[in-house]
mmCIF file of C-alpha atoms and ligand atoms in Angstrom:
data_model
loop_
_atom_site.group_PDB
_atom_site.id
_atom_site.type_symbol
_atom_site.label_atom_id
_atom_site.label_comp_id
_atom_site.label_asym_id
_atom_site.label_seq_id
_atom_site.Cartn_x
_atom_site.Cartn_y
_atom_site.Cartn_z
ATOM 1 C CA MET A 1 0.822 -1.743 147.695
ATOM 2 C CA THR A 2 0.570 -2.180 151.403
ATOM 3 C CA THR A 3 -0.668 -5.364 153.008
ATOM 4 C CA PRO A 4 -4.105 -4.877 154.507
ATOM 5 C CA THR A 5 -4.352 -5.217 158.169
ATOM 6 C CA TYR A 6 -6.909 -7.733 159.470
ATOM 7 C CA LEU A 7 -6.414 -7.070 163.183
ATOM 8 C CA ASP A 8 -8.291 -4.701 165.514
ATOM 9 C CA ILE A 9 -6.600 -4.223 168.817
ATOM 10 C CA HIS A 10 -8.874 -2.759 171.442
ATOM 11 C CA PRO A 11 -7.535 0.705 172.535
ATOM 12 C CA ASP A 12 -6.969 -0.335 176.006
ATOM 13 C CA VAL A 13 -4.950 -3.371 174.915
ATOM 14 C CA ALA A 14 -3.080 -1.292 172.311
ATOM 15 C CA ALA A 15 -2.018 1.187 175.042
ATOM 16 C CA ALA A 16 -0.965 -1.536 177.437
ATOM 17 C CA VAL A 17 1.091 -3.362 174.913
ATOM 18 C CA ALA A 18 2.794 -0.151 173.702
ATOM 19 C CA ALA A 19 3.605 0.743 177.346
ATOM 20 C CA ARG A 20 4.914 -2.806 177.929
ATOM 21 C CA GLN A 21 2.243 -3.248 180.709
ATOM 22 C CA PRO A 22 0.801 -6.683 181.491
ATOM 23 C CA VAL A 23 -1.785 -7.999 179.190
ATOM 24 C CA VAL A 24 -3.517 -11.384 179.406
ATOM 25 C CA ALA A 25 -5.218 -12.963 176.332
ATOM 26 C CA LEU A 26 -8.418 -15.055 176.718
ATOM 27 C CA GLU A 27 -10.051 -17.484 174.336
ATOM 28 C CA SER A 28 -13.667 -17.530 172.915
ATOM 29 C CA THR A 29 -14.290 -21.177 172.026
ATOM 30 C CA ILE A 30 -14.566 -21.732 175.757
ATOM 31 C CA ILE A 31 -17.472 -19.147 175.600
ATOM 32 C CA SER A 32 -19.265 -20.442 172.509
ATOM 33 C CA HIS A 33 -18.577 -24.143 172.659
ATOM 34 C CA GLY A 34 -17.278 -24.858 176.148
ATOM 35 C CA MET A 35 -19.950 -23.712 178.475
ATOM 36 C CA PRO A 36 -23.793 -23.273 178.401
ATOM 37 C CA TYR A 37 -25.432 -19.852 178.132
ATOM 38 C CA PRO A 38 -25.765 -17.686 180.209
ATOM 39 C CA GLN A 39 -22.950 -19.041 182.482
ATOM 40 C CA ASN A 40 -20.599 -18.718 179.565
ATOM 41 C CA VAL A 41 -21.016 -14.818 179.234
ATOM 42 C CA GLU A 42 -21.112 -14.324 183.032
ATOM 43 C CA THR A 43 -17.871 -16.294 183.349
ATOM 44 C CA ALA A 44 -16.167 -14.488 180.419
ATOM 45 C CA LEU A 45 -16.972 -11.112 182.031
ATOM 46 C CA ARG A 46 -15.815 -12.313 185.448
ATOM 47 C CA VAL A 47 -12.542 -13.621 184.126
ATOM 48 C CA GLU A 48 -11.883 -10.211 182.430
ATOM 49 C CA ALA A 49 -12.696 -8.509 185.779
ATOM 50 C CA GLU A 50 -10.339 -10.902 187.484
ATOM 51 C CA VAL A 51 -7.501 -10.012 185.172
ATOM 52 C CA ARG A 52 -8.076 -6.321 185.771
ATOM 53 C CA ALA A 53 -8.282 -6.843 189.521
ATOM 54 C CA HIS A 54 -4.851 -8.436 189.331
ATOM 55 C CA GLY A 55 -3.222 -5.576 187.459
ATOM 56 C CA ALA A 56 -3.375 -6.705 183.917
ATOM 57 C CA VAL A 57 -5.503 -5.677 180.910
ATOM 58 C CA PRO A 58 -7.622 -8.558 179.453
ATOM 59 C CA ALA A 59 -7.901 -9.252 175.714
ATOM 60 C CA THR A 60 -10.490 -11.671 174.725
ATOM 61 C CA ILE A 61 -9.881 -12.932 171.296
ATOM 62 C CA ALA A 62 -12.364 -13.784 168.539
ATOM 63 C CA ILE A 63 -13.178 -13.139 164.904
ATOM 64 C CA ILE A 64 -16.094 -10.584 164.608
ATOM 65 C CA ASN A 65 -17.603 -9.942 161.111
ATOM 66 C CA GLY A 66 -14.284 -10.895 159.497
ATOM 67 C CA ARG A 67 -12.093 -8.843 161.735
ATOM 68 C CA LEU A 68 -9.508 -10.449 163.965
ATOM 69 C CA LYS A 69 -10.135 -8.891 167.488
ATOM 70 C CA ALA A 70 -7.675 -8.666 170.386
ATOM 71 C CA GLY A 71 -10.100 -7.267 173.076
ATOM 72 C CA LEU A 72 -13.866 -7.382 172.808
ATOM 73 C CA THR A 73 -16.754 -5.302 173.858
ATOM 74 C CA THR A 74 -19.452 -6.694 176.283
ATOM 75 C CA ASP A 75 -21.890 -6.814 173.387
ATOM 76 C CA GLU A 76 -19.408 -8.947 171.395
ATOM 77 C CA ILE A 77 -18.949 -11.299 174.353
ATOM 78 C CA GLU A 78 -22.735 -11.612 174.755
ATOM 79 C CA LEU A 79 -23.211 -12.307 170.994
ATOM 80 C CA LEU A 80 -20.593 -15.195 171.229
ATOM 81 C CA GLY A 81 -22.166 -16.620 174.267
ATOM 82 C CA LYS A 82 -25.770 -16.406 173.057
ATOM 83 C CA SER A 83 -25.004 -17.799 169.578
ATOM 84 C CA GLY A 84 -23.094 -20.708 171.107
ATOM 85 C CA ARG A 85 -22.416 -23.592 168.808
ATOM 86 C CA GLU A 86 -23.914 -21.678 165.800
ATOM 87 C CA VAL A 87 -20.702 -19.623 165.833
ATOM 88 C CA THR A 88 -17.897 -21.283 163.878
ATOM 89 C CA LYS A 89 -15.132 -22.942 166.006
ATOM 90 C CA VAL A 90 -12.087 -21.497 164.513
ATOM 91 C CA SER A 91 -8.681 -23.195 164.609
ATOM 92 C CA ARG A 92 -5.634 -22.301 162.523
ATOM 93 C CA ARG A 93 -6.907 -23.792 159.252
ATOM 94 C CA ASP A 94 -10.249 -21.909 159.515
ATOM 95 C CA ILE A 95 -8.967 -18.254 159.996
ATOM 96 C CA PRO A 96 -8.667 -17.175 156.375
ATOM 97 C CA PHE A 97 -12.140 -18.620 155.490
ATOM 98 C CA ILE A 98 -13.857 -16.853 158.240
ATOM 99 C CA VAL A 99 -11.980 -13.487 157.501
ATOM 100 C CA ALA A 100 -12.538 -13.610 153.748
ATOM 101 C CA ALA A 101 -16.413 -14.249 154.208
ATOM 102 C CA GLY A 102 -16.671 -11.583 156.855
ATOM 103 C CA LYS A 103 -18.067 -14.129 159.289
ATOM 104 C CA THR A 104 -17.897 -14.463 163.062
ATOM 105 C CA GLY A 105 -15.853 -17.154 164.844
ATOM 106 C CA ALA A 106 -14.808 -18.232 168.170
ATOM 107 C CA THR A 107 -11.137 -19.000 168.599
ATOM 108 C CA THR A 108 -9.610 -22.200 170.004
ATOM 109 C CA VAL A 109 -6.386 -22.234 171.985
ATOM 110 C CA ALA A 110 -4.488 -22.458 168.689
ATOM 111 C CA SER A 111 -6.142 -19.539 166.925
ATOM 112 C CA THR A 112 -6.182 -17.422 170.018
ATOM 113 C CA MET A 113 -2.324 -17.964 170.390
ATOM 114 C CA ILE A 114 -1.928 -16.767 166.566
ATOM 115 C CA ILE A 115 -3.991 -13.619 167.112
ATOM 116 C CA SER A 116 -2.296 -12.894 170.525
ATOM 117 C CA ALA A 117 1.079 -13.042 168.909
ATOM 118 C CA MET A 118 0.010 -10.675 166.134
ATOM 119 C CA ALA A 119 -1.180 -8.303 168.778
ATOM 120 C CA GLY A 120 2.152 -8.550 170.844
ATOM 121 C CA ILE A 121 0.552 -10.517 173.723
ATOM 122 C CA ARG A 122 2.595 -13.268 175.274
ATOM 123 C CA VAL A 123 0.506 -14.697 178.059
ATOM 124 C CA PHE A 124 -2.846 -16.454 177.713
ATOM 125 C CA ALA A 125 -5.198 -17.885 180.237
ATOM 126 C CA THR A 126 -7.760 -20.584 179.585
ATOM 127 C CA GLY A 127 -9.499 -23.727 181.104
ATOM 128 C CA GLY A 128 -8.092 -26.718 179.344
ATOM 129 C CA ILE A 129 -6.157 -27.298 176.110
ATOM 130 C CA GLY A 130 -6.780 -29.768 173.383
ATOM 131 C CA GLY A 131 -4.476 -32.765 173.033
ATOM 132 C CA VAL A 132 -4.109 -36.210 171.774
ATOM 133 C CA HIS A 133 -7.557 -37.994 171.978
ATOM 134 C CA ARG A 134 -7.952 -41.438 173.401
ATOM 135 C CA GLY A 135 -7.810 -43.917 170.395
ATOM 136 C CA ALA A 136 -5.718 -41.509 168.400
ATOM 137 C CA GLU A 137 -3.567 -44.442 167.196
ATOM 138 C CA THR A 138 -6.620 -45.229 164.830
ATOM 139 C CA SER A 139 -8.457 -41.896 164.607
ATOM 140 C CA PHE A 140 -5.338 -39.704 164.318
ATOM 141 C CA ASP A 141 -7.326 -37.013 166.361
ATOM 142 C CA VAL A 142 -4.688 -34.695 167.680
ATOM 143 C CA SER A 143 -5.653 -31.170 168.446
ATOM 144 C CA ALA A 144 -4.031 -28.400 166.345
ATOM 145 C CA ASP A 145 -3.376 -26.692 169.767
ATOM 146 C CA LEU A 146 -0.296 -28.949 170.248
ATOM 147 C CA GLN A 147 1.291 -27.883 166.932
ATOM 148 C CA GLU A 148 0.575 -24.266 167.693
ATOM 149 C CA LEU A 149 2.254 -24.543 171.044
ATOM 150 C CA ALA A 150 5.258 -25.870 169.055
ATOM 151 C CA GLN A 151 5.526 -22.756 166.850
ATOM 152 C CA THR A 152 3.829 -19.649 168.326
ATOM 153 C CA PRO A 153 5.450 -17.776 171.229
ATOM 154 C CA VAL A 154 2.636 -17.506 173.686
ATOM 155 C CA ALA A 155 2.573 -19.021 177.176
ATOM 156 C CA VAL A 156 -0.849 -20.831 177.901
ATOM 157 C CA VAL A 157 -1.959 -21.068 181.505
ATOM 158 C CA CYS A 158 -4.437 -23.852 181.910
ATOM 159 C CA ALA A 159 -5.634 -26.522 184.478
ATOM 160 C CA GLY A 160 -3.966 -29.202 182.538
ATOM 161 C CA ALA A 161 -5.991 -31.397 180.181
ATOM 162 C CA LYS A 162 -9.301 -33.282 180.773
ATOM 163 C CA SER A 163 -9.044 -37.020 180.754
ATOM 164 C CA ILE A 164 -11.368 -36.991 177.661
ATOM 165 C CA LEU A 165 -7.809 -36.987 176.230
ATOM 166 C CA ASP A 166 -5.021 -39.551 176.515
ATOM 167 C CA LEU A 167 -2.745 -37.553 178.863
ATOM 168 C CA GLY A 168 0.297 -39.795 178.378
ATOM 169 C CA LEU A 169 0.140 -39.562 174.598
ATOM 170 C CA THR A 170 -0.472 -35.813 174.859
ATOM 171 C CA LEU A 171 2.739 -35.450 176.910
ATOM 172 C CA GLU A 172 4.833 -37.635 174.416
ATOM 173 C CA TYR A 173 3.681 -35.460 171.553
ATOM 174 C CA LEU A 174 4.573 -32.293 173.288
ATOM 175 C CA GLU A 175 7.937 -33.647 174.173
ATOM 176 C CA THR A 176 8.688 -34.489 170.557
ATOM 177 C CA HIS A 177 7.602 -30.988 169.426
ATOM 178 C CA GLY A 178 9.694 -29.352 172.178
ATOM 179 C CA VAL A 179 6.834 -27.866 174.173
ATOM 180 C CA PRO A 180 7.719 -27.688 177.874
ATOM 181 C CA VAL A 181 4.964 -28.529 180.462
ATOM 182 C CA VAL A 182 5.517 -26.503 183.703
ATOM 183 C CA GLY A 183 3.684 -27.480 186.884
ATOM 184 C CA TYR A 184 2.834 -24.438 188.998
ATOM 185 C CA GLN A 185 3.515 -25.416 192.598
ATOM 186 C CA THR A 186 3.017 -29.100 191.665
ATOM 187 C CA ASP A 187 5.006 -32.084 190.299
ATOM 188 C CA SER A 188 1.916 -33.903 189.026
ATOM 189 C CA LEU A 189 0.169 -33.059 185.687
ATOM 190 C CA PRO A 190 -3.218 -31.592 186.672
ATOM 191 C CA ALA A 191 -6.197 -33.216 185.025
ATOM 192 C CA PHE A 192 -8.573 -30.185 184.886
ATOM 193 C CA PHE A 193 -11.245 -31.321 187.310
ATOM 194 C CA THR A 194 -8.662 -32.998 189.668
ATOM 195 C CA ARG A 195 -5.358 -31.616 190.865
ATOM 196 C CA ASP A 196 -3.339 -34.691 189.963
ATOM 197 C CA SER A 197 -2.969 -37.399 187.312
ATOM 198 C CA ASP A 198 -0.783 -40.372 186.968
ATOM 199 C CA PHE A 199 1.704 -38.214 185.016
ATOM 200 C CA GLY A 200 4.397 -35.819 186.015
ATOM 201 C CA VAL A 201 5.268 -32.442 184.651
ATOM 202 C CA ASP A 202 8.563 -31.571 182.962
ATOM 203 C CA TYR A 203 9.507 -28.775 185.433
ATOM 204 C CA ARG A 204 7.922 -27.577 188.700
ATOM 205 C CA LEU A 205 8.111 -23.830 189.353
ATOM 206 C CA ASP A 206 6.658 -22.242 192.465
ATOM 207 C CA ALA A 207 6.709 -18.500 191.651
ATOM 208 C CA PRO A 208 5.350 -16.373 188.781
ATOM 209 C CA SER A 209 8.783 -14.678 188.693
ATOM 210 C CA GLN A 210 10.587 -17.903 187.853
ATOM 211 C CA ILE A 211 8.130 -18.667 185.080
ATOM 212 C CA ALA A 212 8.507 -15.120 183.610
ATOM 213 C CA ALA A 213 12.338 -15.636 183.666
ATOM 214 C CA VAL A 214 12.079 -18.909 181.785
ATOM 215 C CA LEU A 215 9.821 -17.330 179.191
ATOM 216 C CA LYS A 216 12.338 -14.454 178.633
ATOM 217 C CA ALA A 217 15.264 -16.812 178.324
ATOM 218 C CA LYS A 218 13.355 -18.973 175.867
ATOM 219 C CA TRP A 219 12.202 -16.064 173.655
ATOM 220 C CA ASP A 220 15.442 -14.066 174.016
ATOM 221 C CA MET A 221 17.241 -17.025 172.513
ATOM 222 C CA ALA A 222 14.506 -17.078 169.615
ATOM 223 C CA LEU A 223 13.559 -20.651 170.501
ATOM 224 C CA LYS A 224 10.301 -20.835 168.817
ATOM 225 C CA GLY A 225 6.934 -21.908 170.335
ATOM 226 C CA GLY A 226 5.108 -21.525 173.540
ATOM 227 C CA MET A 227 4.854 -23.206 176.961
ATOM 228 C CA ILE A 228 2.209 -24.841 178.952
ATOM 229 C CA ILE A 229 1.802 -23.678 182.502
ATOM 230 C CA ALA A 230 -0.449 -26.175 184.205
ATOM 231 C CA ASN A 231 -2.164 -24.679 187.339
ATOM 232 C CA PRO A 232 -4.081 -27.167 189.493
ATOM 233 C CA ILE A 233 -7.785 -26.476 190.380
ATOM 234 C CA PRO A 234 -8.002 -24.972 193.815
ATOM 235 C CA HIS A 235 -8.510 -27.740 196.468
ATOM 236 C CA GLN A 236 -12.034 -26.684 197.463
ATOM 237 C CA TYR A 237 -13.381 -26.913 193.926
ATOM 238 C CA ALA A 238 -11.691 -30.186 192.858
ATOM 239 C CA MET A 239 -14.130 -32.971 191.924
ATOM 240 C CA PRO A 240 -14.103 -36.578 193.192
ATOM 241 C CA LYS A 241 -12.142 -38.588 190.777
ATOM 242 C CA ALA A 242 -14.562 -41.524 190.531
ATOM 243 C CA GLN A 243 -17.505 -39.210 189.664
ATOM 244 C CA ILE A 244 -15.656 -37.351 186.882
ATOM 245 C CA ASP A 245 -14.112 -40.514 185.493
ATOM 246 C CA ALA A 246 -17.432 -42.219 185.251
ATOM 247 C CA ALA A 247 -18.975 -39.148 183.394
ATOM 248 C CA ILE A 248 -16.009 -39.129 181.052
ATOM 249 C CA GLU A 249 -16.265 -42.855 180.240
ATOM 250 C CA GLN A 250 -19.981 -42.503 179.492
ATOM 251 C CA ALA A 251 -19.445 -39.394 177.323
ATOM 252 C CA LEU A 252 -16.644 -41.142 175.347
ATOM 253 C CA ALA A 253 -18.887 -44.336 174.762
ATOM 254 C CA GLU A 254 -21.732 -42.191 173.450
ATOM 255 C CA SER A 255 -19.429 -40.292 171.171
ATOM 256 C CA VAL A 256 -18.198 -43.627 169.576
ATOM 257 C CA GLN A 257 -21.861 -44.880 169.374
ATOM 258 C CA GLN A 258 -22.987 -41.631 167.613
ATOM 259 C CA GLY A 259 -19.908 -41.472 165.263
ATOM 260 C CA ILE A 260 -18.836 -38.124 166.558
ATOM 261 C CA SER A 261 -15.455 -37.096 165.042
ATOM 262 C CA GLY A 262 -13.274 -34.192 163.921
ATOM 263 C CA LYS A 263 -13.798 -30.727 165.355
ATOM 264 C CA GLU A 264 -17.203 -31.832 166.796
ATOM 265 C CA SER A 265 -15.514 -34.181 169.101
ATOM 266 C CA THR A 266 -14.268 -31.877 171.868
ATOM 267 C CA PRO A 267 -17.476 -29.710 172.081
ATOM 268 C CA PHE A 268 -19.602 -32.884 172.224
ATOM 269 C CA LEU A 269 -17.495 -34.440 174.954
ATOM 270 C CA LEU A 270 -17.401 -31.189 176.996
ATOM 271 C CA ALA A 271 -21.152 -30.727 176.769
ATOM 272 C CA ARG A 272 -21.871 -34.184 177.774
ATOM 273 C CA VAL A 273 -19.548 -34.321 180.832
ATOM 274 C CA CYS A 274 -21.138 -31.082 181.940
ATOM 275 C CA GLU A 275 -24.771 -32.559 181.528
ATOM 276 C CA LEU A 276 -23.736 -35.869 183.328
ATOM 277 C CA THR A 277 -22.217 -34.230 186.293
ATOM 278 C CA GLY A 278 -24.898 -31.494 186.555
ATOM 279 C CA GLY A 279 -23.914 -28.097 188.014
ATOM 280 C CA ASP A 280 -20.900 -29.500 189.853
ATOM 281 C CA SER A 281 -18.561 -29.695 186.928
ATOM 282 C CA LEU A 282 -19.570 -26.207 185.593
ATOM 283 C CA ALA A 283 -18.984 -24.630 188.931
ATOM 284 C CA SER A 284 -15.516 -26.268 189.042
ATOM 285 C CA ASN A 285 -14.824 -25.263 185.474
ATOM 286 C CA ILE A 286 -15.675 -21.580 186.228
ATOM 287 C CA GLN A 287 -13.396 -21.498 189.340
ATOM 288 C CA LEU A 288 -10.447 -23.045 187.633
ATOM 289 C CA VAL A 289 -10.547 -20.497 184.762
ATOM 290 C CA LEU A 290 -10.688 -17.640 187.386
ATOM 291 C CA ASN A 291 -7.701 -19.283 189.030
ATOM 292 C CA ASN A 292 -5.803 -19.437 185.774
ATOM 293 C CA ALA A 293 -6.652 -15.770 185.038
ATOM 294 C CA ARG A 294 -5.002 -14.746 188.391
ATOM 295 C CA LEU A 295 -1.818 -16.778 187.693
ATOM 296 C CA ALA A 296 -1.651 -15.436 184.113
ATOM 297 C CA SER A 297 -1.926 -11.830 185.374
ATOM 298 C CA ALA A 298 0.848 -12.399 187.775
ATOM 299 C CA ILE A 299 3.136 -14.061 185.199
ATOM 300 C CA ALA A 300 2.240 -11.153 182.762
ATOM 301 C CA ALA A 301 3.267 -8.579 185.363
ATOM 302 C CA GLU A 302 6.590 -10.359 186.064
ATOM 303 C CA TYR A 303 7.358 -10.769 182.398
ATOM 304 C CA ALA A 304 6.644 -7.042 181.711
ATOM 305 C CA ALA A 305 8.891 -6.094 184.638
ATOM 306 C CA LEU A 306 11.836 -7.938 182.970
ATOM 307 C CA GLY A 307 11.614 -5.373 180.180
HETATM 308 N N1 LIG B 401 -10.816 -28.331 176.567
HETATM 309 C C1 LIG B 401 -11.554 -27.882 177.621
HETATM 310 N N2 LIG B 401 -12.426 -26.809 177.393
HETATM 311 C C2 LIG B 401 -12.475 -26.151 176.174
HETATM 312 C C3 LIG B 401 -11.635 -26.650 175.027
HETATM 313 C C4 LIG B 401 -10.799 -27.779 175.309
HETATM 314 O O1 LIG B 401 -11.481 -28.425 178.702
HETATM 315 O O2 LIG B 401 -13.166 -25.243 176.019
HETATM 316 C C5 LIG B 401 -11.684 -25.994 173.681
HETATM 317 C C6 LIG B 401 -10.494 -25.017 173.598
HETATM 318 O O3 LIG B 401 -10.847 -23.918 172.843
HETATM 319 C C7 LIG B 401 -9.561 -25.839 172.854
HETATM 320 C C8 LIG B 401 -10.445 -26.598 171.949
HETATM 321 O O4 LIG B 401 -8.520 -25.106 172.104
HETATM 322 O O5 LIG B 401 -11.503 -27.076 172.763
HETATM 323 C C9 LIG B 401 -9.762 -27.805 171.327
HETATM 324 O O6 LIG B 401 -10.629 -28.414 170.280
HETATM 325 P P1 LIG B 401 -10.009 -29.525 169.349
HETATM 326 O O7 LIG B 401 -9.813 -30.823 170.391
HETATM 327 O O8 LIG B 401 -11.015 -29.806 168.361
HETATM 328 O O9 LIG B 401 -8.635 -29.087 168.847
HETATM 329 MN MN1 LIG B 402 -9.508 -32.914 166.938
#
C-alpha cells in the first residue's frame, strides 16, 4: 500500500522546485477573508505578476475541492475571491476535514506554511501574520500561525503585525518558541500600516543575501521552524498613526460588544478597520503586499543561489 498524495503542484512550480530556481509561496486567506472583492482578486494576480517580474515563480496556496494546491489557476483565484467569507478559513487543525470532505478552503499563514513545506518551497510572502491578541491573558486567543513558525521551515516575509494584536506579547511568545524576528533595513518592529512600533526586532539585516545566509545556516543545522522577515511598508503608503489607531480601537470595541471570538476575530477586525478607514487602508494594504512579494523574490533568489 502506498500513501495517497493529497498535493497538486502546478507544473511551473514543480519545474522550478526541481531545478532549484526561486519560488515564492502566497497565501489565500488574505484573498477570501482579508480584502473585499474585486480588489482581492486584482491584488492576488498583481502579486503573482510582481513575483514573476522579480525572477521567481509564484505559488499561491489553497485547498480546492479537497486537493492541496501549490500554484493556482486564475479561475481558482477568482473563485476564492468571489466566494469571500463563504470559503472556509483553513488553519492547521482544519486541513484534514476540508480534504476528506472534498471542500474548498483558503489557507492562513499556518496552513500555507505547511503546504509550502510539502511542496519544497521555503520562502513565503504575505501582508500580516496572526499573533497574540489583545486581552489574550483572559481569552487565550493566540494565532496558530505562531506555533507553525516554531515548527515548519518556511520564511515568512510580512509587514509586521497589525496593532489589532498585542505586539509585545506576540514578540514574547515568539521568543519562547525560538522564532527569530528579522527587521529588513529597520531596527523597529513594523506595525503593518506604519513603519515603526514601540518594539524592536531581534536582528536587523539590510540585504536579501544576508537573510538567505541565515536561513541556510538555520536549516543546514536542522534547527526546526521558520523565521519572520518584517519589511516596513514603503514611506509613501504608510498611514497616519492616529488615524489607524482610532480605527483599530473602534473595531476592537465593537468586536467585544458583539461577542466576536475564535477564528472569526481576525477577519472581523480586518474588515472593520478597512471600512472605518475607507479606501486608504486598502490601498496601503495592497502596496505593502506587493513590497513583500518583491523582497521575498529577492530572498528566494539568493537562497537558491546558495545551492
Ligand atoms: N493579518 C492581516 N491580514 C490577514 C491575516 C492576518 O493583517 O489577512 C490573516 C492571515 O491569513 C493570518 C490569519 O494567517 O489572518 C490569522 O488568523 P487567526 O488570527 O485567526 O489565526
Ligand atoms: Mn485566534
